[in-house]
Coordinates of C-alpha atoms in Angstrom, one line a residue:
M1 CA 0.0 0.1 -0.1
Y2 CA 1.1 3.5 -0.7
V3 CA 0.6 6.9 0.6
N4 CA -0.6 10.0 -1.2
G5 CA 2.9 12.0 -1.7
Q6 CA 5.2 9.1 -1.2
H7 CA 8.2 9.1 -3.1
I8 CA 8.4 6.0 -5.7
F9 CA 11.6 5.0 -7.4
D10 CA 12.2 1.0 -7.4
D11 CA 11.6 -0.8 -10.3
Y12 CA 8.6 -2.6 -7.9
H13 CA 7.2 0.5 -7.3
F14 CA 6.5 1.3 -10.8
Q15 CA 5.6 -2.5 -11.6
D16 CA 2.7 -2.4 -8.8
H17 CA 1.5 1.4 -9.9
H18 CA 1.6 -0.2 -13.3
E19 CA -0.4 -3.6 -12.5
H20 CA -3.1 -1.6 -10.2
Q21 CA -3.5 1.7 -12.1
V22 CA -2.5 4.3 -9.1
P23 CA -2.1 7.2 -10.2
V24 CA 1.8 8.5 -10.5
Q25 CA 2.4 12.5 -10.4
I26 CA 5.6 13.8 -11.8
Y27 CA 7.5 16.5 -10.7
W28 CA 10.5 17.9 -12.0
G29 CA 12.4 20.0 -9.6
K30 CA 9.7 20.8 -7.0
E31 CA 7.4 21.9 -10.3
H32 CA 4.5 19.6 -10.6
H33 CA 5.0 18.1 -14.6
D34 CA 2.4 15.6 -15.2
I35 CA 0.2 13.5 -13.8
G36 CA -1.1 9.8 -15.3
Y37 CA -0.8 6.3 -15.2
V38 CA 2.3 4.3 -15.8
E39 CA 2.4 2.6 -19.2
Y40 CA 5.5 0.8 -19.4
F41 CA 9.0 0.9 -17.5
S42 CA 13.0 0.5 -18.1
P43 CA 15.9 0.9 -15.5
S44 CA 16.2 4.0 -17.4
Y45 CA 12.7 5.9 -18.4
I46 CA 9.1 5.9 -17.4
K47 CA 6.6 5.8 -20.1
M48 CA 3.1 8.0 -18.9
N49 CA 0.5 9.5 -21.1
N50 CA 2.5 8.7 -24.5
I51 CA 5.7 10.4 -23.0
F52 CA 9.1 8.8 -21.4
Y53 CA 10.5 10.5 -18.4
S54 CA 13.7 9.9 -17.5
R55 CA 14.2 8.7 -14.1
K56 CA 17.2 10.7 -13.0
Q57 CA 16.0 14.0 -14.3
F58 CA 12.1 13.9 -12.4
T59 CA 10.8 12.6 -9.2
F60 CA 8.0 10.2 -9.1
V61 CA 5.2 10.3 -6.5
S62 CA 2.5 8.4 -5.4
R63 CA -0.8 9.8 -5.9
P64 CA -3.4 6.8 -5.0
G65 CA -7.3 8.0 -4.8
Y66 CA -6.4 10.9 -7.4

C-alpha cells in the first residue's frame, strides 16, 4: 500500500503502480510536470501519457485516490 505523496523509485514500485493502475505524479525539481498511469517502465525511463520520462531527471510520487 502506498500513501499519497510517497516517493516511488524502485522497479517494484513502478510495477505495482502499473498493475494496479495507481496514479503517479511527476515533478521536475519542485514543479509539477504531469500526472497519469504508468504505461511502461525500464531502469532508465518511465512511460506515462505516451511520453518517456527519465528516472534520473524527474521525481515520481504516488497519488492513490487521485
